[in-house]
């Protein structure tokens, strides 16, 4: 398919590297969390916003928005974490149909145990290979990509 | 947690942008595939290696390795795609327990219909915002990150 807009060799290389990076970097982070704290990447993804929320408490709906999971996936995963004692569910005081999720002491302990080595892993594979100049380029490039995504999302009725 | 190895403000910004990018870029790509070809991101992920394989035929095991999915997820998804006529399953000639997946004419049609606009989407959000210099930095940085991941994976008995 010889289209002028098709990816050239260098772009195709960067594109393949980007996908390998998503996969291998995600794998390395997940293995570290599992090994050092018995947490999955999904557990960690939910524990972070809860640990940063006022009173370590969030509406299910807001937690879902923060991690961008659909309601069914979120509800199943919160149930599994509740059985392991990492979070607890509570009724929402001003919305009979709503429900809230709270970090438990065990959940707080788990994320505190995992965090330092998680940051080490992120450093080792993501930040240490960057020079100061690379970091600046990456910051600028990501901001520009996000600005365009935001721009288009505003005009698209299918995005939230 | 004032640790010298904790992320500084600029790093934390890049790290949050990276995660927003994963989510919003993935979302934009998925919506385009759904709208233009009725495919999910997962469908597309499997159709690509099949369309590039000799005779458009792969062992399940090799397809799983290429997309880095576990056996159960792959098997369920292939069954759903088989029901929609996008792929067919065949026995593996030299391995009684193995099975093969083949792209059907409908599967070939679906990926051919999706591909041009998929590439347009990738261009719009990923490559167009990059200058030639940015692209070079990104290529170099990704290669360096992957080299370190590969290096560590070689010494780790838990990685394949």
Short mmCIF file of C-alpha atoms in Angstrom, two decimals:
data_model
loop_
_atom_site.label_atom_id
_atom_site.label_comp_id
_atom_site.label_asym_id
_atom_site.label_seq_id
_atom_site.Cartn_x
_atom_site.Cartn_y
_atom_site.Cartn_z
CA UNK A 1 0.00 0.00 0.00
CA UNK A 2 2.22 2.81 -1.27
CA UNK A 3 0.44 5.77 0.24
CA UNK A 4 2.40 8.97 0.82
CA UNK A 5 0.86 9.08 4.30
CA UNK A 6 1.97 5.52 5.19
CA UNK A 7 4.65 5.32 7.91
CA UNK A 8 8.22 5.51 6.62
CA UNK A 9 10.95 3.22 7.91
CA UNK A 10 12.05 5.42 10.79
CA UNK A 11 8.47 6.11 11.91
CA UNK A 12 7.63 2.40 11.72
CA UNK A 13 10.65 1.66 13.90
CA UNK A 14 9.60 4.22 16.52
CA UNK A 15 6.03 2.90 16.38
CA UNK A 16 7.11 -0.71 16.97
CA UNK A 17 9.46 0.39 19.77
CA UNK A 18 6.63 2.31 21.41
CA UNK A 19 4.50 -0.86 21.49
CA UNK A 20 7.34 -3.06 22.73
CA UNK A 21 8.00 -0.47 25.43
CA UNK A 22 4.36 -0.45 26.57
CA UNK A 23 4.45 -4.21 26.87
CA UNK A 24 7.90 -4.77 28.40
CA UNK A 25 7.84 -1.76 30.71
CA UNK A 26 4.35 -2.66 31.94
CA UNK A 27 5.56 -6.24 32.50
CA UNK A 28 8.60 -5.10 34.52
CA UNK A 29 6.47 -2.81 36.70
CA UNK A 30 3.88 -5.56 37.29
CA UNK A 31 6.52 -8.14 38.26
CA UNK A 32 8.09 -5.73 40.74
CA UNK A 33 4.75 -4.95 42.40
CA UNK A 34 3.87 -8.64 42.64
CA UNK A 35 7.29 -9.57 44.03
CA UNK A 36 7.70 -6.73 46.54
CA UNK A 37 4.13 -6.21 47.71
CA UNK A 38 1.89 -9.00 46.36
CA UNK A 39 -0.04 -6.42 44.32
CA UNK A 40 -1.12 -6.53 40.68
CA UNK A 41 -0.78 -3.51 38.41
CA UNK A 42 -4.58 -3.15 38.62
CA UNK A 43 -4.49 -3.16 42.45
CA UNK A 44 -1.83 -0.46 42.40
CA UNK A 45 -3.77 1.62 39.85
CA UNK A 46 -6.73 1.79 42.28
CA UNK A 47 -4.67 2.19 45.47
CA UNK A 48 -2.87 5.31 44.18
CA UNK A 49 -5.93 7.61 43.75
CA UNK A 50 -7.46 6.26 46.98
CA UNK A 51 -4.27 6.99 48.95
CA UNK A 52 -4.23 10.54 47.54
CA UNK A 53 -7.93 11.30 48.14
CA UNK A 54 -9.18 13.34 51.15
CA UNK A 55 -9.85 10.85 53.97
CA UNK A 56 -8.67 8.12 51.57
CA UNK A 57 -12.29 7.87 50.38
CA UNK A 58 -13.73 8.14 46.83
CA UNK A 59 -17.06 7.63 45.13
CA UNK A 60 -16.91 4.55 42.88
CA UNK A 61 -17.85 6.76 39.96
CA UNK A 62 -14.96 9.17 40.56
CA UNK A 63 -12.50 6.33 41.06
CA UNK A 64 -13.66 4.87 37.73
CA UNK A 65 -13.14 8.20 36.01
CA UNK A 66 -9.64 8.53 37.42
CA UNK A 67 -8.48 5.14 36.15
CA UNK A 68 -10.74 5.14 33.06
CA UNK A 69 -12.24 1.69 33.72
CA UNK A 70 -15.83 0.79 32.94
CA UNK A 71 -18.25 0.15 35.81
CA UNK A 72 -18.25 -3.63 35.53
CA UNK A 73 -14.46 -4.02 35.57
CA UNK A 74 -14.15 -1.58 38.46
CA UNK A 75 -16.89 -3.23 40.50
CA UNK A 76 -15.40 -6.71 40.06
CA UNK A 77 -11.92 -5.57 40.94
CA UNK A 78 -13.02 -3.59 44.00
CA UNK A 79 -14.88 -6.71 45.23
CA UNK A 80 -11.73 -8.79 44.93
CA UNK A 81 -9.69 -6.14 46.76
CA UNK A 82 -12.36 -5.92 49.46
CA UNK A 83 -12.07 -9.69 50.08
CA UNK A 84 -8.33 -9.23 50.53
CA UNK A 85 -8.96 -6.43 53.03
CA UNK A 86 -7.28 -3.68 50.98
CA UNK A 87 -10.39 -1.49 50.61
CA UNK A 88 -13.89 -1.31 52.09
CA UNK A 89 -17.16 -0.25 50.47
CA UNK A 90 -19.48 2.25 52.11
CA UNK A 91 -22.86 3.72 51.20
CA UNK A 92 -22.82 7.18 49.71
CA UNK A 93 -24.42 9.61 52.23
CA UNK A 94 -26.11 11.88 49.66
CA UNK A 95 -26.91 9.41 46.88
CA UNK A 96 -28.83 6.22 47.69
CA UNK A 97 -27.67 4.51 44.52
CA UNK A 98 -24.04 5.59 44.82
CA UNK A 99 -21.31 3.80 46.69
CA UNK A 100 -17.96 4.84 48.08
CA UNK A 101 -14.63 3.02 48.44
CA UNK A 102 -12.26 3.59 51.33
CA UNK A 103 -8.63 2.57 51.72
CA UNK A 104 -8.16 0.30 54.77
CA UNK A 105 -5.12 0.30 57.04
CA UNK A 106 -3.97 -2.86 55.22
CA UNK A 107 -4.40 -1.12 51.86
CA UNK A 108 -2.39 1.84 53.11
CA UNK A 109 0.32 -0.53 54.34
CA UNK A 110 0.42 -2.35 51.00
CA UNK A 111 0.88 0.78 48.91
CA UNK A 112 3.45 2.20 51.34
CA UNK A 113 5.40 -1.06 51.12
CA UNK A 114 5.24 -1.10 47.32
CA UNK A 115 5.87 2.57 46.53
CA UNK A 116 9.63 3.05 47.10
CA UNK A 117 10.60 0.08 44.92
CA UNK A 118 7.95 1.01 42.38
CA UNK A 119 9.58 4.42 42.02
CA UNK A 120 12.99 2.72 41.73
CA UNK A 121 11.64 0.60 38.88
CA UNK A 122 10.15 3.61 37.12
CA UNK A 123 13.50 5.39 37.51
CA UNK A 124 15.56 2.46 36.31
CA UNK A 125 13.65 1.90 33.06
CA UNK A 126 12.07 5.25 32.31
CA UNK A 127 14.03 8.19 33.76
CA UNK A 128 17.62 6.96 34.16
CA UNK A 129 18.03 6.35 30.40
CA UNK A 130 17.06 10.01 29.72
CA UNK A 131 19.44 12.96 29.58
CA UNK A 132 18.15 16.33 30.85
CA UNK A 133 17.62 17.34 27.21
CA UNK A 134 15.71 14.11 26.43
CA UNK A 135 13.43 14.70 29.41
CA UNK A 136 12.64 18.17 28.17
CA UNK A 137 11.84 16.90 24.65
CA UNK A 138 9.65 14.13 26.08
CA UNK A 139 7.74 16.59 28.27
CA UNK A 140 7.17 18.94 25.35
CA UNK A 141 6.17 16.17 22.94
CA UNK A 142 3.72 14.53 25.37
CA UNK A 143 2.10 17.91 26.11
CA UNK A 144 1.69 18.58 22.39
CA UNK A 145 0.17 15.13 21.74
CA UNK A 146 -2.23 15.56 24.68
CA UNK A 147 -3.24 19.05 23.53
CA UNK A 148 -4.30 17.66 20.17
CA UNK A 149 -6.20 14.77 21.76
CA UNK A 150 -7.99 17.23 24.06
CA UNK A 151 -8.80 19.52 21.16
CA UNK A 152 -10.45 16.71 19.18
CA UNK A 153 -12.19 15.23 22.25
CA UNK A 154 -13.97 18.55 22.83
CA UNK A 155 -15.61 18.35 19.42
CA UNK A 156 -16.50 14.66 19.68
CA UNK A 157 -19.82 13.75 21.35
CA UNK A 158 -18.61 10.15 21.98
CA UNK A 159 -15.85 11.12 24.40
CA UNK A 160 -16.54 12.01 27.97
CA UNK B 1 8.25 11.15 51.52
CA UNK B 2 11.36 13.26 50.94
CA UNK B 3 13.61 10.69 49.30
CA UNK B 4 16.39 11.92 47.03
CA UNK B 5 15.30 9.27 44.53
CA UNK B 6 11.64 10.37 44.57
CA UNK B 7 10.44 11.97 41.30
CA UNK B 8 10.97 15.71 41.08
CA UNK B 9 8.30 18.06 39.79
CA UNK B 10 9.30 17.89 36.14
CA UNK B 11 9.65 14.10 36.19
CA UNK B 12 6.28 13.75 37.92
CA UNK B 13 4.71 15.90 35.20
CA UNK B 14 6.22 13.75 32.42
CA UNK B 15 5.14 10.59 34.25
CA UNK B 16 1.53 11.77 34.60
CA UNK B 17 1.50 12.90 30.95
CA UNK B 18 2.79 9.49 29.86
CA UNK B 19 -0.14 7.81 31.62
CA UNK B 20 -2.72 10.26 30.30
CA UNK B 21 -1.26 9.70 26.84
CA UNK B 22 -1.55 5.91 27.11
CA UNK B 23 -5.18 6.26 28.10
CA UNK B 24 -6.34 9.02 25.74
CA UNK B 25 -4.34 7.88 22.74
CA UNK B 26 -5.51 4.29 23.20
CA UNK B 27 -9.08 5.59 23.49
CA UNK B 28 -8.83 7.63 20.28
CA UNK B 29 -7.41 4.67 18.35
CA UNK B 30 -10.10 2.32 19.68
CA UNK B 31 -12.94 4.71 18.79
CA UNK B 32 -11.61 5.12 15.25
CA UNK B 33 -11.38 1.33 14.72
CA UNK B 34 -14.89 0.81 16.08
CA UNK B 35 -16.36 3.61 13.98
CA UNK B 36 -14.59 2.87 10.69
CA UNK B 37 -14.42 -0.91 10.74
CA UNK B 38 -16.48 -2.28 13.66
CA UNK B 39 -13.30 -3.64 15.25
CA UNK B 40 -12.07 -3.41 18.83
CA UNK B 41 -8.46 -2.63 19.65
CA UNK B 42 -8.08 -6.29 20.70
CA UNK B 43 -9.45 -7.50 17.32
CA UNK B 44 -6.99 -5.27 15.51
CA UNK B 45 -4.09 -6.42 17.69
CA UNK B 46 -4.71 -10.03 16.57
CA UNK B 47 -5.54 -9.24 12.94
CA UNK B 48 -2.22 -7.43 12.34
CA UNK B 49 0.16 -10.36 13.02
CA UNK B 50 -2.19 -12.76 11.19
CA UNK B 51 -2.30 -10.52 8.11
CA UNK B 52 1.51 -10.35 8.10
CA UNK B 53 2.12 -14.10 8.64
CA UNK B 54 2.99 -16.48 5.75
CA UNK B 55 -0.31 -17.83 4.39
CA UNK B 56 -2.06 -15.64 7.00
CA UNK B 57 -1.75 -18.58 9.40
CA UNK B 58 -0.19 -18.76 12.89
CA UNK B 59 0.03 -21.23 15.74
CA UNK B 60 -2.05 -20.02 18.69
CA UNK B 61 1.09 -20.13 20.82
CA UNK B 62 3.05 -17.87 18.43
CA UNK B 63 0.12 -15.46 18.11
CA UNK B 64 -0.01 -15.27 21.92
CA UNK B 65 3.71 -14.52 22.09
CA UNK B 66 3.41 -11.75 19.51
CA UNK B 67 0.65 -9.91 21.36
CA UNK B 68 1.82 -10.97 24.85
CA UNK B 69 -1.58 -12.24 25.99
CA UNK B 70 -2.05 -15.25 28.24
CA UNK B 71 -3.60 -18.43 26.84
CA UNK B 72 -7.02 -17.95 28.37
CA UNK B 73 -7.52 -14.38 27.13
CA UNK B 74 -6.27 -15.34 23.66
CA UNK B 75 -8.45 -18.42 23.43
CA UNK B 76 -11.60 -16.53 24.47
CA UNK B 77 -10.95 -13.69 22.09
CA UNK B 78 -10.16 -15.95 19.14
CA UNK B 79 -13.45 -17.81 19.79
CA UNK B 80 -15.38 -14.55 19.66
CA UNK B 81 -13.62 -13.52 16.43
CA UNK B 82 -14.30 -16.97 14.96
CA UNK B 83 -18.04 -16.54 15.60
CA UNK B 84 -17.89 -13.23 13.74
CA UNK B 85 -16.16 -14.95 10.82
CA UNK B 86 -12.91 -12.95 11.08
CA UNK B 87 -10.64 -15.96 11.73
CA UNK B 88 -10.89 -19.74 11.63
CA UNK B 89 -9.23 -22.36 13.83
CA UNK B 90 -7.39 -25.34 12.37
CA UNK B 91 -5.59 -28.34 13.83
CA UNK B 92 -1.84 -28.12 13.92
CA UNK B 93 -0.40 -30.71 11.47
CA UNK B 94 2.68 -31.62 13.53
CA UNK B 95 1.39 -31.19 17.07
CA UNK B 96 -1.79 -32.96 18.16
CA UNK B 97 -2.33 -30.59 21.09
CA UNK B 98 -1.54 -27.45 19.17
CA UNK B 99 -3.96 -25.36 17.18
CA UNK B 100 -3.60 -22.79 14.43
CA UNK B 101 -5.52 -19.63 13.58
CA UNK B 102 -6.09 -18.45 10.03
CA UNK B 103 -7.29 -15.09 8.76
CA UNK B 104 -10.51 -15.46 6.73
CA UNK B 105 -11.42 -13.37 3.68
CA UNK B 106 -13.76 -11.37 5.94
CA UNK B 107 -10.91 -10.81 8.43
CA UNK B 108 -8.65 -9.64 5.60
CA UNK B 109 -11.38 -7.30 4.41
CA UNK B 110 -11.89 -5.88 7.89
CA UNK B 111 -8.25 -5.06 8.46
CA UNK B 112 -7.87 -3.61 4.97
CA UNK B 113 -10.89 -1.39 5.60
CA UNK B 114 -9.54 -0.25 8.97
CA UNK B 115 -5.85 0.23 8.18
CA UNK B 116 -5.73 3.51 6.20
CA UNK B 117 -7.75 5.45 8.75
CA UNK B 118 -5.90 3.74 11.58
CA UNK B 119 -2.63 5.04 10.17
CA UNK B 120 -4.20 8.50 9.78
CA UNK B 121 -5.15 8.42 13.47
CA UNK B 122 -1.65 7.33 14.50
CA UNK B 123 -0.22 10.15 12.36
CA UNK B 124 -2.59 12.76 13.69
CA UNK B 125 -1.93 12.14 17.38
CA UNK B 126 1.53 10.59 17.44
CA UNK B 127 3.70 11.63 14.49
CA UNK B 128 2.32 14.97 13.28
CA UNK B 129 3.06 16.70 16.63
CA UNK B 130 6.75 15.64 16.29
CA UNK B 131 9.48 17.62 14.56
CA UNK B 132 12.21 15.63 12.77
CA UNK B 133 14.46 16.28 15.78
CA UNK B 134 11.79 15.10 18.24
CA UNK B 135 11.34 11.88 16.25
CA UNK B 136 15.06 11.21 16.43
CA UNK B 137 15.13 11.79 20.21
CA UNK B 138 12.10 9.54 20.69
CA UNK B 139 13.67 6.76 18.62
CA UNK B 140 16.92 6.99 20.57
CA UNK B 141 15.22 7.15 23.97
CA UNK B 142 12.89 4.19 23.28
CA UNK B 143 15.84 2.09 22.06
CA UNK B 144 17.79 2.91 25.23
CA UNK B 145 14.83 2.07 27.50
CA UNK B 146 14.27 -1.23 25.65
CA UNK B 147 17.97 -2.13 25.82
CA UNK B 148 17.89 -1.85 29.61
CA UNK B 149 14.67 -3.86 29.87
CA UNK B 150 16.22 -6.58 27.66
CA UNK B 151 19.41 -6.57 29.69
CA UNK B 152 17.54 -7.16 32.96
CA UNK B 153 15.12 -9.67 31.42
CA UNK B 154 18.08 -11.87 30.42
CA UNK B 155 19.15 -12.20 34.05
CA UNK B 156 15.60 -12.74 35.41
CA UNK B 157 14.27 -16.34 35.45
CA UNK B 158 10.67 -15.05 35.69
CA UNK B 159 10.64 -13.40 32.26
CA UNK B 160 10.23 -15.36 29.11
#
